[in-house]
mmCIF file of the C-alpha atoms, coordinates in Angstrom:
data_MODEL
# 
_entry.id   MODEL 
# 
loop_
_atom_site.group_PDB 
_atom_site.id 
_atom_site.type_symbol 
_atom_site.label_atom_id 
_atom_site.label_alt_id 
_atom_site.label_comp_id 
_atom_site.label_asym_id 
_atom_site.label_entity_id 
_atom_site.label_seq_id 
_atom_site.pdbx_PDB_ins_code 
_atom_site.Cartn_x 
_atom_site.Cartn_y 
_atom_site.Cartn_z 
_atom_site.occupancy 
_atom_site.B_iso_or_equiv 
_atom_site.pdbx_formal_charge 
_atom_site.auth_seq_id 
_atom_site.auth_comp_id 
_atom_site.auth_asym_id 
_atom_site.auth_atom_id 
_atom_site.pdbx_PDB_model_num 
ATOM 1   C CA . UNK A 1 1   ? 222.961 104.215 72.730 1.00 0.00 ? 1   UNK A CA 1 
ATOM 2   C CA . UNK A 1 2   ? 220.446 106.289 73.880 1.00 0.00 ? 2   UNK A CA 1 
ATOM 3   C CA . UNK A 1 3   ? 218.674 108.495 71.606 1.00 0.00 ? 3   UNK A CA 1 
ATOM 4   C CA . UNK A 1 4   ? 215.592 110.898 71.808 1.00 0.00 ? 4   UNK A CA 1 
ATOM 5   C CA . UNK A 1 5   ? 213.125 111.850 68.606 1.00 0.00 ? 5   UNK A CA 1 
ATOM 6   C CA . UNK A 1 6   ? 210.938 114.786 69.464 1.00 0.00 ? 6   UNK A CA 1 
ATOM 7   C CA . UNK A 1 7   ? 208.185 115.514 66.948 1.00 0.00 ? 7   UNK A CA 1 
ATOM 8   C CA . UNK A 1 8   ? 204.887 117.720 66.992 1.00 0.00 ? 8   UNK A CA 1 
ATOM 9   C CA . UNK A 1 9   ? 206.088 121.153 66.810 1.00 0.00 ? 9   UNK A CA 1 
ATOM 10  C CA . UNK A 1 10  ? 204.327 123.992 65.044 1.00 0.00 ? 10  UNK A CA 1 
ATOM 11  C CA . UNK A 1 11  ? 202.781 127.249 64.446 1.00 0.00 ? 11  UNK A CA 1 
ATOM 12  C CA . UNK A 1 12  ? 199.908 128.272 66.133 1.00 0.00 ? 12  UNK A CA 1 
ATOM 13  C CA . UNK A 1 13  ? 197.722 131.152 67.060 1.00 0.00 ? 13  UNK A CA 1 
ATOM 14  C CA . UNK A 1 14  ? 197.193 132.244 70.808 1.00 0.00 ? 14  UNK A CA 1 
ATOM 15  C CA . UNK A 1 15  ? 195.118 129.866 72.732 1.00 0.00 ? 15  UNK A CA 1 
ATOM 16  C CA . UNK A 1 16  ? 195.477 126.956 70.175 1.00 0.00 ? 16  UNK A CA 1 
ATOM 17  C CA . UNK A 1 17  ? 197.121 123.622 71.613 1.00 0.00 ? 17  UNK A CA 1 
ATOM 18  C CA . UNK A 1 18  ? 199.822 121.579 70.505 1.00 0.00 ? 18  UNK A CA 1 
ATOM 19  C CA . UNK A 1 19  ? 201.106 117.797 71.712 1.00 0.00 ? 19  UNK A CA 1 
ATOM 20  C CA . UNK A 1 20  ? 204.389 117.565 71.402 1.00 0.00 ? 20  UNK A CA 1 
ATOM 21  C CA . UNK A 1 21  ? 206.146 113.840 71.206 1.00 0.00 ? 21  UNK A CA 1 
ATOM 22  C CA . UNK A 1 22  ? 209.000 111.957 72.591 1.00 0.00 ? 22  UNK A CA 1 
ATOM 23  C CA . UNK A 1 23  ? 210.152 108.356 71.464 1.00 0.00 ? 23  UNK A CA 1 
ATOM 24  C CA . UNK A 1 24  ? 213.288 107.093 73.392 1.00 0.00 ? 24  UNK A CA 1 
ATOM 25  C CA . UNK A 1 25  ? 215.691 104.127 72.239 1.00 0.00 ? 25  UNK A CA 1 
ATOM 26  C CA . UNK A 1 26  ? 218.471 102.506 73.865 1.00 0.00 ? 26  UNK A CA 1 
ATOM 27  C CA . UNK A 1 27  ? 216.517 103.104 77.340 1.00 0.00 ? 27  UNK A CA 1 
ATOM 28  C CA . UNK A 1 28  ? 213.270 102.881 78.886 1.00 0.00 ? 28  UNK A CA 1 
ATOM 29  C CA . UNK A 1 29  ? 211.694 105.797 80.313 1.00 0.00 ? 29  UNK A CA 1 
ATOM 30  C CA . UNK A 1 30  ? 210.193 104.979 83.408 1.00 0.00 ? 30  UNK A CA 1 
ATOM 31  C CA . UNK A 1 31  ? 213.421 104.274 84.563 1.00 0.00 ? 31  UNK A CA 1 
ATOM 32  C CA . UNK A 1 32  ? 214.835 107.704 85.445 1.00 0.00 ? 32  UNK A CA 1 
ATOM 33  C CA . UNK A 1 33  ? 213.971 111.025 85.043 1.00 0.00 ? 33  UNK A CA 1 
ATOM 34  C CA . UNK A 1 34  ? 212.205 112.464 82.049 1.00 0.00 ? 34  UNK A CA 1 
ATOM 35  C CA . UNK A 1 35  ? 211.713 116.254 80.651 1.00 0.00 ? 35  UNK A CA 1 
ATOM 36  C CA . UNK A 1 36  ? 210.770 118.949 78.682 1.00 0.00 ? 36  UNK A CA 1 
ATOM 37  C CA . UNK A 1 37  ? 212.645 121.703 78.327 1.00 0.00 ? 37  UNK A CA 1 
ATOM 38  C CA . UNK A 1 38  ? 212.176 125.049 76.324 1.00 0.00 ? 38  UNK A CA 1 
ATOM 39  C CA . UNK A 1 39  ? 214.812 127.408 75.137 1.00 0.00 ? 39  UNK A CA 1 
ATOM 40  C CA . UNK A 1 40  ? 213.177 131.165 73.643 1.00 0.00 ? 40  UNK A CA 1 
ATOM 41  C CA . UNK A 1 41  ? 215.797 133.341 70.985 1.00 0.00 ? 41  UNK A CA 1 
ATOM 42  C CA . UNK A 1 42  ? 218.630 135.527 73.314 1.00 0.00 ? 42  UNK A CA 1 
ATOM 43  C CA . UNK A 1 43  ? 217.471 133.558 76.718 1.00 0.00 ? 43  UNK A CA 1 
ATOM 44  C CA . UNK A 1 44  ? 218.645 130.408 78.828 1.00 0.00 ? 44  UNK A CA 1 
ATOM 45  C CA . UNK A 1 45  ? 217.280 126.867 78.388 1.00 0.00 ? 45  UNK A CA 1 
ATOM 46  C CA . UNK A 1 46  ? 214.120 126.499 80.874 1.00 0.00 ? 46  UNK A CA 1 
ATOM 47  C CA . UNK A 1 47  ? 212.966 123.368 82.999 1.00 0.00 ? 47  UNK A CA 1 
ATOM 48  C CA . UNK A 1 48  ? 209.089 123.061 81.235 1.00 0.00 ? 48  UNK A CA 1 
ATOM 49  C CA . UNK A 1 49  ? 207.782 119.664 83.005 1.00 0.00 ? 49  UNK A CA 1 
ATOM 50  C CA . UNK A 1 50  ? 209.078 116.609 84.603 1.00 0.00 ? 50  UNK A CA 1 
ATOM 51  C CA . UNK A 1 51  ? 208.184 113.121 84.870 1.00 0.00 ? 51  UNK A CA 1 
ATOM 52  C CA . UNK A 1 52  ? 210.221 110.997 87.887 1.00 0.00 ? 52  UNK A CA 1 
ATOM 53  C CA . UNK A 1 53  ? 209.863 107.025 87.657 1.00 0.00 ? 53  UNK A CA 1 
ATOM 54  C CA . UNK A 1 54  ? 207.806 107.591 90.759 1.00 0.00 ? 54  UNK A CA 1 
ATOM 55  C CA . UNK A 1 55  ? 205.464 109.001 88.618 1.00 0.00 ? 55  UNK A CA 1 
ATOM 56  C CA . UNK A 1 56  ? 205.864 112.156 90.365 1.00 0.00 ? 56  UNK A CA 1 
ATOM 57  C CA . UNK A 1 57  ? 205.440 115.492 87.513 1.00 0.00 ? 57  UNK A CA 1 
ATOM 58  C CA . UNK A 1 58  ? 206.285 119.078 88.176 1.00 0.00 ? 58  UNK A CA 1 
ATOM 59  C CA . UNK A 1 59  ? 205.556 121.982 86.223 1.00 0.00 ? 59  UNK A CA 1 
ATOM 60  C CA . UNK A 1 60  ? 207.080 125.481 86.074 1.00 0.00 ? 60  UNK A CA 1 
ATOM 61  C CA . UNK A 1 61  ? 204.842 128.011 87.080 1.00 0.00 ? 61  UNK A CA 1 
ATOM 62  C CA . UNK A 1 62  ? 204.311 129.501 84.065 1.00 0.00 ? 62  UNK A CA 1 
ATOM 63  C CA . UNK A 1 63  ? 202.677 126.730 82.104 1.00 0.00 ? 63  UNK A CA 1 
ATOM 64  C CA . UNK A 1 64  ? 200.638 125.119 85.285 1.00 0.00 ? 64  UNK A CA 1 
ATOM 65  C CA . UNK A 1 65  ? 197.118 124.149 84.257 1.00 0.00 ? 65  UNK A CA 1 
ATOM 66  C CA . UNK A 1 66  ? 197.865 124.708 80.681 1.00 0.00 ? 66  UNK A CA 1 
ATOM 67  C CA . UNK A 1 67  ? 200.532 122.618 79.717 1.00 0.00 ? 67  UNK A CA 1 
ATOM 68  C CA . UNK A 1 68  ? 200.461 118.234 80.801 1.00 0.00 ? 68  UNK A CA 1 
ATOM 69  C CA . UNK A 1 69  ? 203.525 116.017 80.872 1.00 0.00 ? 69  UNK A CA 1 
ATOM 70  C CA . UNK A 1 70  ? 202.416 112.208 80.301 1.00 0.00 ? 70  UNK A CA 1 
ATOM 71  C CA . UNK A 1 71  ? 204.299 108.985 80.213 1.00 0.00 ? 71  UNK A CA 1 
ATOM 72  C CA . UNK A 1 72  ? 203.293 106.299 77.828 1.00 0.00 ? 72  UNK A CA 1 
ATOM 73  C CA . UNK A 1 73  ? 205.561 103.260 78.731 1.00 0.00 ? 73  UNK A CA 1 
ATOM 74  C CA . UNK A 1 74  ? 204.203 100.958 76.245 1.00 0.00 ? 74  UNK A CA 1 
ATOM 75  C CA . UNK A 1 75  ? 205.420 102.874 73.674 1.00 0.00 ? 75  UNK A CA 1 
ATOM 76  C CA . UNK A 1 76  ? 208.297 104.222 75.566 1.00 0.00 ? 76  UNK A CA 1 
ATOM 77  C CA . UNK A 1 77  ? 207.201 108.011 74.869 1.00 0.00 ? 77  UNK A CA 1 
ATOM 78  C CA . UNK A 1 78  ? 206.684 110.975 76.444 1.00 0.00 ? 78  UNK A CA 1 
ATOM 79  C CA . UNK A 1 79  ? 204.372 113.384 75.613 1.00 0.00 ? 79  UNK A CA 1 
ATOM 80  C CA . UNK A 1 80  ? 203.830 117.760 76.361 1.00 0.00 ? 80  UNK A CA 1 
ATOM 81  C CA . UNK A 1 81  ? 200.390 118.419 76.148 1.00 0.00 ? 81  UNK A CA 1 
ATOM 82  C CA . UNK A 1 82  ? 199.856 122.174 75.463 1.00 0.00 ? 82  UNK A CA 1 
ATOM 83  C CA . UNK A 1 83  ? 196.693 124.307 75.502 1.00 0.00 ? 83  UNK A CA 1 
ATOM 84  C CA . UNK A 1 84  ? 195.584 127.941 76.018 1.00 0.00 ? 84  UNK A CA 1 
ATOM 85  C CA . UNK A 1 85  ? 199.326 128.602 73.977 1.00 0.00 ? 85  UNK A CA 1 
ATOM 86  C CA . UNK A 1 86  ? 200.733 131.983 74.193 1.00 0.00 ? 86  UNK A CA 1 
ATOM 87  C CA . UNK A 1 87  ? 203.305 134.043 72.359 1.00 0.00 ? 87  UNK A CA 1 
ATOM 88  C CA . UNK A 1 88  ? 205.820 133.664 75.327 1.00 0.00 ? 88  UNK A CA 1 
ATOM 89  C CA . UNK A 1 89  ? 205.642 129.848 75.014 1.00 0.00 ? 89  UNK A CA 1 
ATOM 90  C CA . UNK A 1 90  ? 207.494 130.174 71.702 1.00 0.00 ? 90  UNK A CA 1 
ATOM 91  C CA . UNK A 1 91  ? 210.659 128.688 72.066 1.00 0.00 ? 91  UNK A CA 1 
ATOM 92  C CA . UNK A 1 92  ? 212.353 125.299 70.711 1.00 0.00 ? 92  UNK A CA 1 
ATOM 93  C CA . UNK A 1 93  ? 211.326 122.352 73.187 1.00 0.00 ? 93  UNK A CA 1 
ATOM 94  C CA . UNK A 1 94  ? 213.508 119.740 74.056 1.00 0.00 ? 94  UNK A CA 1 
ATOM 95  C CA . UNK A 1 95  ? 212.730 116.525 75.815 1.00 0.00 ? 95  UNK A CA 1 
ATOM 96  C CA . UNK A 1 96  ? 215.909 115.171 78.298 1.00 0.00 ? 96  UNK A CA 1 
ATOM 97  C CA . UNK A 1 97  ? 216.595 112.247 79.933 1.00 0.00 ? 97  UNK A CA 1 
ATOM 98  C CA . UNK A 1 98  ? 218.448 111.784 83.039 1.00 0.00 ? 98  UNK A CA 1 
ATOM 99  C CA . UNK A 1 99  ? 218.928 107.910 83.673 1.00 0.00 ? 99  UNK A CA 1 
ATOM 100 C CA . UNK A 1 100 ? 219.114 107.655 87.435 1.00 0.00 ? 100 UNK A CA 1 
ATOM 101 C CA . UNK A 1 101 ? 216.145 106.964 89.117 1.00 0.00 ? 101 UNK A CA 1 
ATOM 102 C CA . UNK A 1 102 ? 214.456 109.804 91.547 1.00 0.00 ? 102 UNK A CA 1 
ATOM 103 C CA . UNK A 1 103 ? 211.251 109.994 93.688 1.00 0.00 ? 103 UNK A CA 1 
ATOM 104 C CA . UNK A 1 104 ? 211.085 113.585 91.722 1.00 0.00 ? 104 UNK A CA 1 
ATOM 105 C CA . UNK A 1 105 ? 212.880 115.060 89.235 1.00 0.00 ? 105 UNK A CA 1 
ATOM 106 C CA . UNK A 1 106 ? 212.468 118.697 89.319 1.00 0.00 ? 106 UNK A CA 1 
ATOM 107 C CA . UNK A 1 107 ? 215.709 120.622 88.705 1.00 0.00 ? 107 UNK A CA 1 
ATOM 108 C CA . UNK A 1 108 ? 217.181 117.163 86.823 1.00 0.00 ? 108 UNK A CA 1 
ATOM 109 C CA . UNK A 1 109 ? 220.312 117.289 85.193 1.00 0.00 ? 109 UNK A CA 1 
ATOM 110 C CA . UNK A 1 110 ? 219.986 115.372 82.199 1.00 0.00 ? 110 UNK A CA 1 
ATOM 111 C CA . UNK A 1 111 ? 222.248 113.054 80.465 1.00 0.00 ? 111 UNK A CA 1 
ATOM 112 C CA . UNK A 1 112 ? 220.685 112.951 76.940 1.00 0.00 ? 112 UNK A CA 1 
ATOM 113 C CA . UNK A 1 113 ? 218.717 115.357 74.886 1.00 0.00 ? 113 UNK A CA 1 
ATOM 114 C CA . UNK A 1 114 ? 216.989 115.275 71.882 1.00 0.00 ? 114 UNK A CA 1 
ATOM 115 C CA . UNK A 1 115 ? 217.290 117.498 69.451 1.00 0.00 ? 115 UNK A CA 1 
ATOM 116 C CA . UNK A 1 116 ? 214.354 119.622 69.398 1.00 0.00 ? 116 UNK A CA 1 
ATOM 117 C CA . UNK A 1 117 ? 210.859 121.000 67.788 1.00 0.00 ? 117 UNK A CA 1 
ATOM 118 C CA . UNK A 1 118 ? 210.013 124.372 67.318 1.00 0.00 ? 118 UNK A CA 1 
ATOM 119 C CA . UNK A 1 119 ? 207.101 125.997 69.057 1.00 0.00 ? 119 UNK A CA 1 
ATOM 120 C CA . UNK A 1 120 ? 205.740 129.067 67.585 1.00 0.00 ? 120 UNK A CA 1 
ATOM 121 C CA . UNK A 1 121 ? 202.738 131.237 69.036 1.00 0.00 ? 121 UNK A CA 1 
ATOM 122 C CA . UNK A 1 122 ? 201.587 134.381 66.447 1.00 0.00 ? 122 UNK A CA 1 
ATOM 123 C CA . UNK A 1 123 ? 198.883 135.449 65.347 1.00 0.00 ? 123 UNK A CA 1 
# 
């Protein structure tokens, strides 16, 4: 059974940083796809940052050069590496795995979820 424990969330003020954590059981992650995904109050659940077994990542536009996606597999966990935070990054992240493999994984449809960390940005 697969499962995915996402941990690090927080409250922080503009321009702080945050890592946010992934540990996967019941599958190993550079396997398939792997991602982050964000979903703010009243709007849709957004594709953050992938990580393909190719080692391929992709960002969305929004968080390029601020946020990081990272792979650990020795300790089968993924990681979202977040500086220069702003209030519009304040959403509940959730990391995904999709288990098929893929030379990239941008626009992945996942097959598991974890169950999320809140992200909060106020000053």
């Amino acid at each position: 059974q697969v499962q995915l424990v996402e941990s690090g969330g927080g409250s922080v003020q503009p321009g702080g940083s945050l890592t946010l954590s992934c540990v996967a059981s019941g599958y190993t992650i550079s396997n398939g796809c792997m991602g982050w995904f964000r979903q703010a109050p009243g709007k849709g659940r957004e594709e953050v940052a992938t990580f393909a077994s190719s080692g391929v990542v992709s960002y969305t536009d929004s968080v390029k050069g601020r946020f990081t996606i990272a792979r650990v597999s020795d300790k089968n966990t993924l990681y979202l590496i977040m500086h220069f935070l702003r209030p519009e990054d304040t959403a509940m992240y959730y990391c995904a795995a999709k288990l098929s493999d893929s030379y990239r994984c941008v626009g992945m449809v996942a097959d598991y979820w974890g169950q999320g960390t809140q992200v909060t940005v106020t000053s």
